[in-house]
Amino acid sequence: MSKLTGWWKNRSSAEKIELYCRWSCHLFILLEIFSFGLLPVAAEGAKRPVPALALFLLVVAHAVLCGVAYSRAMDWAVGRRERPVRLSVTLAATTAAFVVTVLALRAYGVLSEPAVAPQLIVGVAGFGSGALVMCLPSVRQMRYVGPAFAGGTGLVVLALGLSVGEAVGYVIGVLMSALFFSLACGFTTWLLKVVWELDRSREAQSRLAVAEERLRFGRDLHDVMGRNLAVIALKSELAVQLARRERPEAVDQMIEVQRIARESQREVRDVVRGYREADLAVELEGARGVLSAAGMDCQVDFEAGRALPSEVQSALGWVVREATTNVLRHGDAQSCLIRLTAPEAGAVTLVVENDGAPEAPAGPPGSGLAGLRERLAVLDGTLRAGLVAGGRFRLCAEIPSAHVQGLEVRA
């Protein structure tokens, strides 16, 4: 039983809807043949078997052509093939030729039953209009199909010398049938397009979510490891110099390198689990210790008139970490100033300024500042970095007060 139902259960929702629409349209083939193809055989078969059989074969051929048009049009709607232009022209010409043929047989008395011709023309024109609408690209073109078939039928009726009343009857019948099938088939095409577009959008959203998570992980890993690796490199270099001089302090420096390496391992595990958030107080104290260990005069000014929400502390903590990394890696600074201003009213501002102009990187530009801008953008914050008076390099992060007040303050 699972094998019999697996072909349906294993399909996506879009594929199930497409399969339903295809089989619904393909049932129109049988409906056209049995509803209208057998009509001339039943009504005229005993009196005029040859014209009745010919009309039956023409209806069958028209139904099959409509079925091919349904299939090609749905393939085009979901983007699997080009629009079937030639097929749609062939279908329109075939439908028109069938209408003219039936009207001619009616006008010259070949069809003795008066109800056969109207039913054949209304049915075939309706099915042909529906299939033709599915091959058209816009609603503006679709709305002309029914009136065109109806108007053309009325003109042919008058040209063959039939009465005006009969012409009006044909026009109304063909118009109503064509409009009904046009709406049904046009809605089917629109439904297929919408369903598959939603399916593709959902798939694209999934891919974007994966890509965004990869970017987040890469950004967090860069922010976590950048400063620690810079400190490890600095202390390792110092330990090498002390070891060459046979100084016992080299052991202390390598113990510190070992401690930082273990701390880096822990932080990387936290990043992988997605639990880590930078704490502002910890980052400020860590920046002071790291820069002081590197031989810099580091001053940290913290002017806080209010408690900062956890989201703001986390974002500014990442700024402090990245700025410290840049001071260690990209310049030859002797002094550094870190100032945080968080007044009761006004924007929260973090300034990191040092006297070492950053060197031009040898490789491609890093992603540290870009990652900080992304973090601050979530809080409507801004980041500015560049040289100021006196040849000093300043990095300034600012978060608007209105956005800070809208966040929940951490106890």
XYZ file of C-alpha atoms in Angstrom:
411
model
C 0.000 0.000 0.000
C 2.891 2.376 0.779
C 4.241 1.936 -2.740
C 0.858 2.764 -4.219
C 0.443 5.948 -2.163
C 4.106 6.972 -2.069
C 3.934 8.720 -5.435
C 1.484 11.153 -3.814
C 2.843 11.426 -0.245
C 6.406 12.024 -1.391
C 5.432 15.088 -3.409
C 5.625 18.636 -2.110
C 2.511 20.762 -1.680
C 3.278 22.633 -4.910
C 3.704 19.368 -6.822
C 0.422 18.034 -5.447
C -1.463 21.151 -6.524
C 0.167 21.016 -9.959
C -0.776 17.357 -10.340
C -4.363 18.149 -9.349
C -4.552 21.008 -11.878
C -3.067 18.885 -14.668
C -5.488 16.032 -14.214
C -8.404 18.434 -13.896
C -7.505 20.024 -17.221
C -6.859 16.676 -18.867
C -10.323 15.556 -17.840
C -11.577 18.374 -20.062
C -10.400 16.263 -23.013
C -12.786 13.437 -22.131
C -15.523 15.925 -21.237
C -15.284 17.604 -24.647
C -15.254 14.302 -26.537
C -18.143 12.651 -24.703
C -20.239 15.800 -24.294
C -19.908 17.229 -27.803
C -18.004 14.735 -29.953
C -20.704 12.090 -29.716
C -23.485 14.630 -30.292
C -23.390 14.611 -34.135
C -23.041 10.811 -34.151
C -26.143 10.407 -31.993
C -28.196 13.055 -33.800
C -27.053 12.676 -37.433
C -25.382 9.259 -37.544
C -28.391 7.432 -38.942
C -29.153 10.005 -41.660
C -25.695 11.292 -42.619
C -23.005 8.976 -41.170
C -20.076 10.491 -43.075
C -20.489 14.120 -41.891
C -21.324 12.870 -38.387
C -18.147 10.758 -38.231
C -16.085 13.609 -39.659
C -17.367 16.019 -37.022
C -16.657 13.442 -34.305
C -13.058 13.078 -35.477
C -12.685 16.866 -35.648
C -13.899 17.211 -32.045
C -11.485 14.480 -30.917
C -8.585 16.200 -32.694
C -9.545 19.536 -31.168
C -9.808 18.014 -27.672
C -6.359 16.412 -27.996
C -4.892 19.712 -29.232
C -6.439 21.470 -26.234
C -4.906 18.823 -23.953
C -1.450 19.456 -25.399
C -2.010 23.185 -24.951
C -3.021 22.655 -21.305
C 0.160 20.704 -20.603
C 2.524 23.092 -22.425
C 0.866 26.126 -20.866
C 1.256 24.752 -17.335
C 4.901 23.910 -18.028
C 5.368 27.499 -19.165
C 3.524 28.844 -16.101
C 5.935 27.114 -13.712
C 8.993 28.094 -15.752
C 9.943 24.763 -17.337
C 9.636 25.792 -20.997
C 9.070 28.761 -23.283
C 5.589 30.074 -23.941
C 3.846 27.895 -26.581
C 3.226 30.677 -29.103
C 2.968 28.499 -32.208
C 0.734 26.026 -30.432
C -1.613 28.796 -29.291
C -1.845 30.179 -32.855
C -2.567 26.674 -34.165
C -5.233 26.176 -31.511
C -6.935 29.496 -32.288
C -6.923 28.756 -36.026
C -8.235 25.217 -35.502
C -11.068 26.403 -33.265
C -12.049 29.108 -35.728
C -11.920 26.648 -38.644
C -14.139 24.190 -36.771
C -16.710 26.924 -36.031
C -16.782 28.021 -39.664
C -17.122 24.390 -40.842
C -20.049 23.643 -38.547
C -21.795 26.903 -39.498
C -21.330 26.120 -43.189
C -22.799 22.652 -42.743
C -25.712 24.242 -40.887
C -26.264 26.923 -43.544
C -26.251 24.432 -46.463
C -28.579 21.978 -44.729
C -26.105 19.162 -44.126
C -26.986 19.198 -40.427
C -30.715 18.675 -40.272
C -31.048 18.811 -36.498
C -31.158 22.518 -35.525
C -29.698 21.971 -32.013
C -26.511 20.181 -33.152
C -24.657 23.147 -34.621
C -25.196 25.563 -31.694
C -24.128 22.973 -29.136
C -21.029 21.995 -31.092
C -19.958 25.588 -31.630
C -20.604 26.717 -28.032
C -18.787 23.694 -26.565
C -15.739 23.642 -28.848
C -15.338 27.440 -28.732
C -15.505 27.318 -24.928
C -12.855 24.609 -24.554
C -10.668 26.283 -27.162
C -10.938 29.644 -25.413
C -9.905 28.115 -22.078
C -6.844 26.423 -23.542
C -5.898 29.577 -25.455
C -6.178 31.761 -22.334
C -3.676 29.545 -20.531
C -1.117 30.307 -23.250
C -1.423 34.092 -22.930
C 0.922 36.142 -20.698
C -1.385 38.879 -19.399
C -4.975 39.409 -18.277
C -5.309 42.238 -20.797
C -4.849 39.743 -23.631
C -6.967 37.071 -21.966
C -10.065 39.255 -21.735
C -10.243 39.639 -25.515
C -10.421 35.901 -26.280
C -14.118 35.392 -25.490
C -15.394 38.545 -27.240
C -13.200 37.787 -30.267
C -14.621 34.272 -30.700
C -18.179 35.482 -30.078
C -17.908 38.422 -32.461
C -16.254 36.327 -35.145
C -18.957 33.679 -34.863
C -21.690 36.282 -35.252
C -20.047 37.747 -38.366
C -19.707 34.292 -39.958
C -23.372 33.544 -39.223
C -24.454 36.756 -40.966
C -22.050 36.153 -43.867
C -23.609 32.718 -44.481
C -27.056 34.284 -44.774
C -28.545 33.098 -41.499
C -30.924 35.304 -39.539
C -29.912 38.111 -37.213
C -31.685 36.439 -34.305
C -29.684 33.275 -34.846
C -26.491 35.337 -35.008
C -27.319 36.999 -31.679
C -27.988 33.592 -30.131
C -24.617 32.283 -31.299
C -22.831 35.385 -30.006
C -24.405 35.116 -26.558
C -23.798 31.369 -26.286
C -20.187 31.507 -27.417
C -19.476 34.529 -25.217
C -20.877 32.901 -22.063
C -19.088 29.597 -22.725
C -15.783 31.305 -23.575
C -15.921 33.523 -20.488
C -16.635 30.556 -18.210
C -13.764 28.442 -19.520
C -11.442 31.470 -19.675
C -12.025 32.225 -16.005
C -11.606 28.581 -14.983
C -8.413 27.994 -16.981
C -6.996 31.448 -16.245
C -7.464 30.875 -12.510
C -5.730 27.506 -12.828
C -2.683 29.121 -14.435
C -2.616 31.887 -11.839
C -2.897 29.357 -8.998
C 0.021 27.337 -10.353
C 2.203 30.444 -10.675
C 1.414 31.627 -7.153
C 1.952 28.222 -5.553
C 5.297 27.646 -7.236
C 6.392 31.229 -6.532
C 5.614 30.701 -2.853
C 7.489 27.408 -2.918
C 10.535 29.048 -4.498
C 10.302 31.953 -2.038
C 10.242 29.566 0.893
C 13.247 27.716 -0.490
C 15.095 31.000 -1.034
C 14.205 32.082 2.499
C 15.665 28.857 3.847
C 18.884 29.388 1.900
C 19.096 32.993 3.119
C 18.582 31.872 6.703
C 21.452 29.388 6.363
C 23.666 32.035 4.750
C 22.783 34.566 7.455
C 23.625 32.063 10.174
C 26.970 31.357 8.516
C 27.699 35.087 8.360
C 26.733 35.477 12.007
C 28.969 32.607 13.029
C 31.887 33.952 10.977
C 31.418 37.439 12.415
C 31.232 36.176 15.995
C 34.244 33.944 15.483
C 36.209 36.867 14.060
C 35.260 39.101 16.977
C 36.053 36.450 19.577
C 39.345 35.212 18.159
C 40.755 38.429 16.733
C 41.839 40.055 19.980
C 42.858 36.820 21.683
C 45.083 35.792 18.769
C 46.645 39.241 18.717
C 47.427 38.983 22.446
C 48.786 35.450 22.025
C 51.088 36.641 19.230
C 52.250 39.624 21.320
C 52.965 37.597 24.452
C 54.606 34.787 22.482
C 56.961 37.295 20.873
C 57.737 38.744 24.307
C 58.369 35.253 25.711
C 60.786 34.489 22.850
C 62.753 37.655 23.557
C 62.864 36.904 27.296
C 63.898 33.308 26.649
C 66.806 34.438 24.448
C 67.984 36.601 27.342
C 67.492 33.644 29.702
C 65.004 35.616 31.765
C 62.659 33.620 34.030
C 59.736 35.898 33.116
C 59.421 33.977 29.835
C 57.689 31.172 31.740
C 55.078 33.585 33.125
C 54.362 34.916 29.650
C 53.845 31.416 28.227
C 51.543 30.553 31.148
C 49.508 33.627 30.224
C 49.465 32.479 26.573
C 48.190 29.108 27.747
C 45.431 30.754 29.781
C 44.307 32.922 26.878
C 44.310 29.920 24.542
C 42.059 27.978 26.910
C 39.771 30.969 27.270
C 39.609 31.203 23.474
C 38.574 27.558 23.290
C 35.766 28.181 25.754
C 34.561 31.256 23.870
C 34.604 29.415 20.550
C 32.453 26.668 22.074
C 30.030 29.337 23.299
C 29.877 30.843 19.817
C 29.123 27.443 18.310
C 26.324 26.904 20.817
C 25.032 30.420 20.126
C 24.987 31.372 23.800
C 27.723 33.973 23.991
C 26.960 37.663 24.471
C 29.621 40.280 25.025
C 29.381 41.989 28.411
C 30.394 45.653 28.364
C 32.004 45.839 31.819
C 34.008 42.677 31.208
C 35.144 43.909 27.802
C 36.224 47.313 29.153
C 38.278 45.718 31.893
C 39.696 43.185 29.468
C 40.692 45.925 27.027
C 42.471 47.818 29.807
C 44.406 44.712 30.857
C 45.364 43.644 27.336
C 46.540 47.092 26.224
C 48.425 47.653 29.461
C 50.128 44.276 29.028
C 51.187 45.413 25.558
C 52.982 48.386 27.091
C 50.371 51.045 26.321
C 48.999 53.698 28.602
C 45.297 52.784 28.559
C 42.703 55.040 30.151
C 39.075 53.949 30.511
C 36.423 56.593 31.337
C 32.941 55.296 32.098
C 30.306 57.993 32.514
C 27.012 56.179 33.039
C 23.965 58.057 34.223
C 21.641 55.107 33.635
C 21.703 51.336 33.363
C 22.129 50.078 29.817
C 19.971 47.297 28.359
C 21.654 43.991 27.678
C 21.341 44.439 23.905
C 23.215 47.762 24.054
C 25.881 46.349 26.362
C 26.393 43.396 24.054
C 26.730 45.538 20.911
C 29.137 48.020 22.547
C 31.093 45.137 24.076
C 31.780 43.815 20.582
C 32.895 47.324 19.557
C 35.386 47.453 22.448
C 36.737 44.005 21.536
C 37.180 44.821 17.841
C 38.692 48.241 18.574
C 41.216 46.673 20.966
C 42.135 44.121 18.326
C 42.719 46.878 15.760
C 44.921 48.841 18.177
C 47.075 45.778 18.775
C 47.307 44.668 15.150
C 47.164 47.714 12.905
C 49.162 50.411 14.667
C 52.095 51.265 16.935
C 50.197 53.093 19.664
C 51.671 54.279 22.955
C 48.455 55.534 24.531
C 44.771 54.689 24.196
C 41.608 56.289 25.521
C 38.294 54.466 25.856
C 35.363 56.669 26.851
C 31.767 55.522 27.327
C 29.076 58.165 27.807
C 25.547 57.123 28.740
C 23.635 60.185 30.043
C 20.100 60.091 31.366
C 18.900 61.769 28.155
C 20.771 61.537 24.906
C 22.602 59.040 22.781
C 24.958 56.417 24.190
C 28.451 57.040 22.800
C 31.574 54.887 22.888
C 34.882 56.403 21.719
C 38.147 54.464 21.320
C 41.058 56.744 20.422
C 44.791 56.004 20.142
C 47.924 57.730 18.868
C 48.949 54.980 16.458
C 47.754 55.497 12.885
C 46.683 52.150 11.422
C 48.917 50.605 8.809
C 47.541 49.703 5.397
C 46.750 45.974 5.403
C 48.815 43.799 3.107
C 45.949 41.496 2.191
C 42.285 42.070 1.473
C 40.337 44.351 3.840
C 39.002 42.730 6.978
C 35.395 42.328 7.965
C 35.641 43.570 11.559
C 34.225 47.082 11.092
C 31.587 45.815 8.663
C 30.461 43.290 11.262
C 30.266 46.009 13.922
C 28.124 48.175 11.659
C 25.756 45.250 11.164
C 25.458 44.729 14.916
C 24.844 48.422 15.578
C 22.364 48.723 12.699
C 20.010 46.404 14.603
C 19.832 49.127 17.275
C 19.734 51.972 14.723
C 23.303 52.760 15.749
C 26.172 54.175 13.684
C 29.917 53.629 13.557
C 32.556 56.121 12.410
C 36.267 55.462 12.133
C 39.120 57.627 10.853
C 41.979 60.019 11.647
C 41.371 63.126 13.758
C 43.491 66.109 14.786
C 46.982 65.314 16.049
C 47.339 62.176 13.929
C 45.218 60.138 16.319
C 42.845 57.418 15.160
C 39.327 57.497 16.550
C 36.540 54.930 16.433
C 33.142 56.220 17.554
C 29.979 54.130 18.040
C 26.664 55.827 18.813
C 23.229 54.402 19.658
C 20.206 56.758 19.678
C 18.578 57.419 23.019
C 15.056 56.756 21.691
C 15.995 53.229 20.715
C 17.793 52.570 23.999
C 14.758 53.650 26.017
C 12.550 51.299 23.993
C 14.580 48.278 25.132
C 14.093 46.360 28.322
C 16.605 47.429 30.946
C 18.511 44.562 32.516
C 18.271 44.336 36.275
